[in-house]
PDB file of C-alpha atoms in Angstrom:
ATOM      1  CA  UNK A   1       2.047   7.466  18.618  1.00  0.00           C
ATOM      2  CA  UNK A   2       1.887   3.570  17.630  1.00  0.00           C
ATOM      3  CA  UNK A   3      -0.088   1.782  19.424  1.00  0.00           C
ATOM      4  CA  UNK A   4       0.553  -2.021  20.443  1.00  0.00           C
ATOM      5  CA  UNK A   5      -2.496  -3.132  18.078  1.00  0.00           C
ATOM      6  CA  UNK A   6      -0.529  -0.790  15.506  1.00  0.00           C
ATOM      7  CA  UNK A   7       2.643  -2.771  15.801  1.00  0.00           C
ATOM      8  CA  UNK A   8       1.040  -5.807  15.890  1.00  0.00           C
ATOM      9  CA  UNK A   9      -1.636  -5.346  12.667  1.00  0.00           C
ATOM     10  CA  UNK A  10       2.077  -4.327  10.654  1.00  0.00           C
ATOM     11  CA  UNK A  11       4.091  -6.886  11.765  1.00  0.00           C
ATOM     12  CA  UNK A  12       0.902  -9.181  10.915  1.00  0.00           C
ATOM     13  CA  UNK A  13       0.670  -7.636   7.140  1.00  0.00           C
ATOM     14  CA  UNK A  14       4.621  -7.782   6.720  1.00  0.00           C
ATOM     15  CA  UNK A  15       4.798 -11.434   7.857  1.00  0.00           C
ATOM     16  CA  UNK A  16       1.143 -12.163   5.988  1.00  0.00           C
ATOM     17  CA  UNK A  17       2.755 -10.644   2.219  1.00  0.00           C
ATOM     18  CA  UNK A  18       5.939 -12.670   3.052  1.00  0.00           C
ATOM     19  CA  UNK A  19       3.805 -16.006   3.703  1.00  0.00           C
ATOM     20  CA  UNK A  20       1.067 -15.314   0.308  1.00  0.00           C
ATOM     21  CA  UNK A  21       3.692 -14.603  -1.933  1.00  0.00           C
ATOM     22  CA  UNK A  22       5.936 -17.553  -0.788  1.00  0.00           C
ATOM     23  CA  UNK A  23       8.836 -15.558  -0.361  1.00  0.00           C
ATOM     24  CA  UNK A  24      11.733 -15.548   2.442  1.00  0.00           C
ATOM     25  CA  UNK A  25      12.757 -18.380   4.330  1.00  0.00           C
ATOM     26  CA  UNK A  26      12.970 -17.977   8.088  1.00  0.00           C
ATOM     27  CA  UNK A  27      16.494 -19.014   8.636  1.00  0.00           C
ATOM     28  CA  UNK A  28      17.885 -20.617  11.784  1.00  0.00           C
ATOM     29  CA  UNK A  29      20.364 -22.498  10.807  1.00  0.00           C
ATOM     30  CA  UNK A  30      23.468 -23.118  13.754  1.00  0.00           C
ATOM     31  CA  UNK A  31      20.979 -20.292  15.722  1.00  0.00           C
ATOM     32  CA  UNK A  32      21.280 -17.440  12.951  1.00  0.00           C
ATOM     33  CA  UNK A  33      18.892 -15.168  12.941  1.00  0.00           C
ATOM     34  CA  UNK A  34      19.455 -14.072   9.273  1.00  0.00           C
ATOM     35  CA  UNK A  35      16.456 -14.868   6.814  1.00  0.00           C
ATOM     36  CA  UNK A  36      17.127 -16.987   3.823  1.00  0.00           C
ATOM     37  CA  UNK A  37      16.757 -16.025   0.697  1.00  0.00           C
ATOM     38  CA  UNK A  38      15.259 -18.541  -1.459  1.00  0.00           C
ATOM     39  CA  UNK A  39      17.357 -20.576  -3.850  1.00  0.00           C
ATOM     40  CA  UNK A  40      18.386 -18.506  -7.067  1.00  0.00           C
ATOM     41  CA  UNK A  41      16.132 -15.508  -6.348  1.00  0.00           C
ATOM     42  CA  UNK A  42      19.256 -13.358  -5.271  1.00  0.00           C
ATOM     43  CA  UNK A  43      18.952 -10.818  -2.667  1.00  0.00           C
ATOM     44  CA  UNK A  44      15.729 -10.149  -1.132  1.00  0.00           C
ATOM     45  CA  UNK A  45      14.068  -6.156  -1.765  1.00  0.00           C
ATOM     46  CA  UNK A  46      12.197  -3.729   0.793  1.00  0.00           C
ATOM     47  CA  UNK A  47       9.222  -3.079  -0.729  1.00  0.00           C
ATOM     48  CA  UNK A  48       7.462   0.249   1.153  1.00  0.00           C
ATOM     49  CA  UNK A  49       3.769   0.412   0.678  1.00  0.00           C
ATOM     50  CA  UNK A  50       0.479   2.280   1.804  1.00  0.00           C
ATOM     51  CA  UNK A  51      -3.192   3.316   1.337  1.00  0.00           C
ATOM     52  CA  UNK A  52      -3.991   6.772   2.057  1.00  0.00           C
ATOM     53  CA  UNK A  53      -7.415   8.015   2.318  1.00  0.00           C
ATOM     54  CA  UNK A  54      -9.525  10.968   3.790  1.00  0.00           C
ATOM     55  CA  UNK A  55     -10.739  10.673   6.976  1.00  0.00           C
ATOM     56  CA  UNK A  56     -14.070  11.883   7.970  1.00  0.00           C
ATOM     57  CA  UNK A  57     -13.168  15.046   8.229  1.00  0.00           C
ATOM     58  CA  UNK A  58     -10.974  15.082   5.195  1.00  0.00           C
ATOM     59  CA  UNK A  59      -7.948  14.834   6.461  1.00  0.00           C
ATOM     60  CA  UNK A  60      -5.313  11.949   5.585  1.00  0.00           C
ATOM     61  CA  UNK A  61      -4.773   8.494   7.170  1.00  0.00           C
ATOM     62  CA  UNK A  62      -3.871   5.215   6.941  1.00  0.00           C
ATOM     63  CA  UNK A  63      -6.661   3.010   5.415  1.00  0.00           C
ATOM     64  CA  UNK A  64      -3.917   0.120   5.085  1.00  0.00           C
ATOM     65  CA  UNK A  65      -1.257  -0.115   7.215  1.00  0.00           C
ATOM     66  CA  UNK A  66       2.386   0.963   5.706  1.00  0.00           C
ATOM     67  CA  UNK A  67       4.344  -2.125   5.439  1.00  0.00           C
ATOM     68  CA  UNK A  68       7.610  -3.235   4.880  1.00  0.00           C
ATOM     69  CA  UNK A  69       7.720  -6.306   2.764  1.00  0.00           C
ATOM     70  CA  UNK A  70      10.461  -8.473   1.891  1.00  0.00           C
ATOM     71  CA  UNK A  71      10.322  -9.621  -1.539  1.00  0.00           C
ATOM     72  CA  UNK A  72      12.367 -11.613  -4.072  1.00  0.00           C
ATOM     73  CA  UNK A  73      13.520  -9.746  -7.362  1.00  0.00           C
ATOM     74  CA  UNK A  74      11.502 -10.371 -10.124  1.00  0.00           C
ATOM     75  CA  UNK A  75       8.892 -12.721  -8.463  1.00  0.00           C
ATOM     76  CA  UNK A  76       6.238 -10.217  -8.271  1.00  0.00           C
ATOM     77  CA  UNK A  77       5.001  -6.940  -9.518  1.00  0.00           C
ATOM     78  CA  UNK A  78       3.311  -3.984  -7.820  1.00  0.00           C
ATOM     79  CA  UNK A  79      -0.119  -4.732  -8.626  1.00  0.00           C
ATOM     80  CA  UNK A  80       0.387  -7.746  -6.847  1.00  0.00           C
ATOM     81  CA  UNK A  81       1.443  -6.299  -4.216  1.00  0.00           C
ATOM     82  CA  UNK A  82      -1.027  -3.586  -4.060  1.00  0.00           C
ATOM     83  CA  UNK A  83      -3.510  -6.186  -4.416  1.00  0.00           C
ATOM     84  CA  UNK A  84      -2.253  -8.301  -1.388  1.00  0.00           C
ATOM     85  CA  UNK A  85      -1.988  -5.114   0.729  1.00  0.00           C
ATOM     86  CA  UNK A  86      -5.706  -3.914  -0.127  1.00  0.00           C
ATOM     87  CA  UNK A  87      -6.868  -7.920   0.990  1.00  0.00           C
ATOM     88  CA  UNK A  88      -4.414  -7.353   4.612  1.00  0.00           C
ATOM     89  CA  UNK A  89      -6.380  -3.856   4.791  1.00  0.00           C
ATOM     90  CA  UNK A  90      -9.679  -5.571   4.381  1.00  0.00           C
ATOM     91  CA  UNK A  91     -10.524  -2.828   1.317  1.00  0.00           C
ATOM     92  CA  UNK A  92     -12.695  -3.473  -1.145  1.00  0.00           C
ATOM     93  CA  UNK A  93     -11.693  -2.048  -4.342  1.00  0.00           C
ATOM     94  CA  UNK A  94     -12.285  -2.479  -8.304  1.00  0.00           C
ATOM     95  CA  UNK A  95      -9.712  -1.944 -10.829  1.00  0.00           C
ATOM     96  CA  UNK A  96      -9.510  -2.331 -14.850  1.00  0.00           C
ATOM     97  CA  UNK A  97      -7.764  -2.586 -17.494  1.00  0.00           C
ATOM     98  CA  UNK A  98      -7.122   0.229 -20.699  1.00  0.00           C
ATOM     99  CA  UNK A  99      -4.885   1.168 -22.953  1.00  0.00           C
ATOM    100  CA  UNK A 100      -2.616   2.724 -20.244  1.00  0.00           C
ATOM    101  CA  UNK A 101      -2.564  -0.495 -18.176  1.00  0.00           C
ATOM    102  CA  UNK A 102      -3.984  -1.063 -14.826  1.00  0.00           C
ATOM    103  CA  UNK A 103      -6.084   1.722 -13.357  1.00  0.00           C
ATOM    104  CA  UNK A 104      -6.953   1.826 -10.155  1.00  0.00           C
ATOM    105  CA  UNK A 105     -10.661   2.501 -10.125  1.00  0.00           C
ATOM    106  CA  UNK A 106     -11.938   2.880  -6.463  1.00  0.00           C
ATOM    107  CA  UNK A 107     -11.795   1.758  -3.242  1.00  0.00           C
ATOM    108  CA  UNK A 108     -14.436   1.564  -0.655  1.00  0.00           C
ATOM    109  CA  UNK A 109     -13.712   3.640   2.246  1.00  0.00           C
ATOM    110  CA  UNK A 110     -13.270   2.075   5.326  1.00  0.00           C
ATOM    111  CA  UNK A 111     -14.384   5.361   7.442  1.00  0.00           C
ATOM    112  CA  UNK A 112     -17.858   5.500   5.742  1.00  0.00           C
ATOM    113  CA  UNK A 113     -18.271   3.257   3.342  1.00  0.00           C
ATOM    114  CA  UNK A 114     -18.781   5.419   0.588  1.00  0.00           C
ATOM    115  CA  UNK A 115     -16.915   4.996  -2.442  1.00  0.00           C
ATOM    116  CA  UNK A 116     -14.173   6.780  -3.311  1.00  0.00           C
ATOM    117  CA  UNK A 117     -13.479   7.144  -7.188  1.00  0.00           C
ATOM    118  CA  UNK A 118     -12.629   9.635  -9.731  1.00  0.00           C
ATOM    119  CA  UNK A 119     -14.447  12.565  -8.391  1.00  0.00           C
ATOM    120  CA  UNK A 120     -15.321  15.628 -10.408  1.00  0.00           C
ATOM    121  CA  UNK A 121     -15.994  18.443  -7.814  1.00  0.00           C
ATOM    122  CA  UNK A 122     -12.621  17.615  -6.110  1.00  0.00           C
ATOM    123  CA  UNK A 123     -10.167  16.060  -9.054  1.00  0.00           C
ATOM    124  CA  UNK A 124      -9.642  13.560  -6.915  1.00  0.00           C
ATOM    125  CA  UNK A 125      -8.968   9.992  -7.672  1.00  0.00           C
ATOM    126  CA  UNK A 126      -6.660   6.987  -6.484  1.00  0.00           C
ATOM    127  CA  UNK A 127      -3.020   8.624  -7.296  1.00  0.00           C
ATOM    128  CA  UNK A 128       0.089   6.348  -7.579  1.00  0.00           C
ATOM    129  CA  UNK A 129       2.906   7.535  -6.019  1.00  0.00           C
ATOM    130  CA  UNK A 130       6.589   5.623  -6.122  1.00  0.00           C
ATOM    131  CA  UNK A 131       9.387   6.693  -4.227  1.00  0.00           C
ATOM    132  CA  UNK A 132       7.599   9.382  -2.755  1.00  0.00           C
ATOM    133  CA  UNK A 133       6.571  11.533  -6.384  1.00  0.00           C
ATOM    134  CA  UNK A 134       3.156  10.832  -8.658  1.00  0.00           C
ATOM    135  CA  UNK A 135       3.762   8.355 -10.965  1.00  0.00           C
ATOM    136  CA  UNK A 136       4.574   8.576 -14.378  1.00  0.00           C
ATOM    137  CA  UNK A 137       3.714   5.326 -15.638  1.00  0.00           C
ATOM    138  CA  UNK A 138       0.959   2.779 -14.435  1.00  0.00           C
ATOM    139  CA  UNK A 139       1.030   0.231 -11.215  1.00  0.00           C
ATOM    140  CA  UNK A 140       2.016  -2.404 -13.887  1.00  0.00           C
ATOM    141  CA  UNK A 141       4.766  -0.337 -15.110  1.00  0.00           C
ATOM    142  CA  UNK A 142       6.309   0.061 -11.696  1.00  0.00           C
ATOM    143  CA  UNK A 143       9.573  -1.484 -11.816  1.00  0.00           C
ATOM    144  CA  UNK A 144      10.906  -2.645  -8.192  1.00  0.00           C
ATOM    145  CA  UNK A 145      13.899  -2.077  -6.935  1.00  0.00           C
ATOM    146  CA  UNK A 146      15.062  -2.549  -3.474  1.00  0.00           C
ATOM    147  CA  UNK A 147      13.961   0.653  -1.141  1.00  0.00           C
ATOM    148  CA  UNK A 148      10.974   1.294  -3.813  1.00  0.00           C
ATOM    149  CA  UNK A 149       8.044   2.833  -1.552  1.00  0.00           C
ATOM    150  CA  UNK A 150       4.209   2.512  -3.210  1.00  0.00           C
ATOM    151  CA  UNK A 151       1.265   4.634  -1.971  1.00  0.00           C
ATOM    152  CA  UNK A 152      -1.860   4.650  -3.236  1.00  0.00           C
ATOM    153  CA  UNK A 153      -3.308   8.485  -2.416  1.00  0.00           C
ATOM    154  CA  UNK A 154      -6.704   9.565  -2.502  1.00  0.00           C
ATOM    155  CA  UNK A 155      -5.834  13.273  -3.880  1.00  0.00           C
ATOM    156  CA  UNK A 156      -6.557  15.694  -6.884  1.00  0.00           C
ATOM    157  CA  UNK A 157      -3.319  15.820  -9.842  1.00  0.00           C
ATOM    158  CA  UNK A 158      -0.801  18.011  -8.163  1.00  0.00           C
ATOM    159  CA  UNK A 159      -1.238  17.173  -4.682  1.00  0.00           C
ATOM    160  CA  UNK A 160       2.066  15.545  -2.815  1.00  0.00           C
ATOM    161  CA  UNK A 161       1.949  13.195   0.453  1.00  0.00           C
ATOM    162  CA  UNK A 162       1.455  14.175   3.185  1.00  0.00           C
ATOM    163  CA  UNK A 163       4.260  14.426   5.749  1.00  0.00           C
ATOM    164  CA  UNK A 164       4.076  12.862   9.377  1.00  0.00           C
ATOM    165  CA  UNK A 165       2.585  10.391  10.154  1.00  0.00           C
ATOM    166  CA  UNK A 166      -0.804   9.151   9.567  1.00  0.00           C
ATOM    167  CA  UNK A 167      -3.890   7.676  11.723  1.00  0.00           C
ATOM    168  CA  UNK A 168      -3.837   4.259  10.844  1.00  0.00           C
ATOM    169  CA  UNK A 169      -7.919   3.284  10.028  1.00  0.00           C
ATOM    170  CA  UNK A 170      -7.611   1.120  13.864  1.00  0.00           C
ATOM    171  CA  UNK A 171      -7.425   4.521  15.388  1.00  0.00           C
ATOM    172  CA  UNK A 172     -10.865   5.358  14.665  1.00  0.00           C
ATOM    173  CA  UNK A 173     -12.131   1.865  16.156  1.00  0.00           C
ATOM    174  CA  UNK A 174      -9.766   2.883  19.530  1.00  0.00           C
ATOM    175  CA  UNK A 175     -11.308   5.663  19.815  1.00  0.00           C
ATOM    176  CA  UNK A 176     -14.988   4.642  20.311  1.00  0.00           C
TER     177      UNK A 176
END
């Protein structure tokens, strides 16, 4: 169930992406209450996008919340994005470059604080997953689109998201 903190940290990261990537007018124009779109960016996309981790019992959850972001076509990427949801989530993470483009590296978890990163014993390591299936191509070869849904997944090659939904990360602090 979503809590009122729940509601409030997404509308918070929504309205937060919207405002750091200088995107989306609030329109009120003759008491509208359509959003602008900014001049000669065309129609604004839905962006989806999450951070799913293990819990401390191993078990899936939200480490950032899922948001919905409004964005203007062609103005950013997903890594940006990715990058501005990890900073609403408050995750520490490190990333490179290779030959394949940008991989995400690891991310600290916010559950434990132990770093989670390609991991031998499991196979698991920080899947991309657009539209709901593993990525073919890297976070810099996402191409956007409106409806396009991100999540980062904490899983071994061959694993699928989870369905439901997902603690969010505040749960844990609720619950103490």
């Amino acid at each position: 169930m979503e809590t009122p903190k729940t509601r409030m940290i997404k509308k918070f990261a929504s309205v937060a992406l919207t405002l750091v990537l200088g995107f989306g007018a609030a329109g009120c124009a003759s008491g509208s209450s359509e959003q602008a779109t900014p001049e000669g960016t065309g129609d604004a996309m839905h962006i989806t996008m999450a951070v799913i981790g293990p819990d401390a019992d191993g078990n899936p959850m939200l480490y950032a919340p899922e948001t919905d972001n409004m964005v203007s076509p062609g103005a950013s990427d997903a890594w940006e994005l990715s990058q501005t949801l990890f900073a609403l989530g408050n995750l520490d993470y490190n990333a490179s470059n290779s030959s394949y483009g940008v991989m995400l590296d690891s991310i600290t978890s916010p559950v434990d604080g132990s770093v989670l990163a390609w991991d031998e014993a499991t196979g698991c390591y920080w899947q991309l997953f657009v539209d709901g299936e593993a990525s073919e191509v890297g976070i810099d070869g996402v191409e956007l689109a409106d409806g396009t849904s991100v999540v980062w997944y904490y899983s071994a090659f061959g694993d699928v998201l989870p369905e439901g939904e997902l603690a969010p990360v505040d749960a844990l602090a609720d619950a103490a």
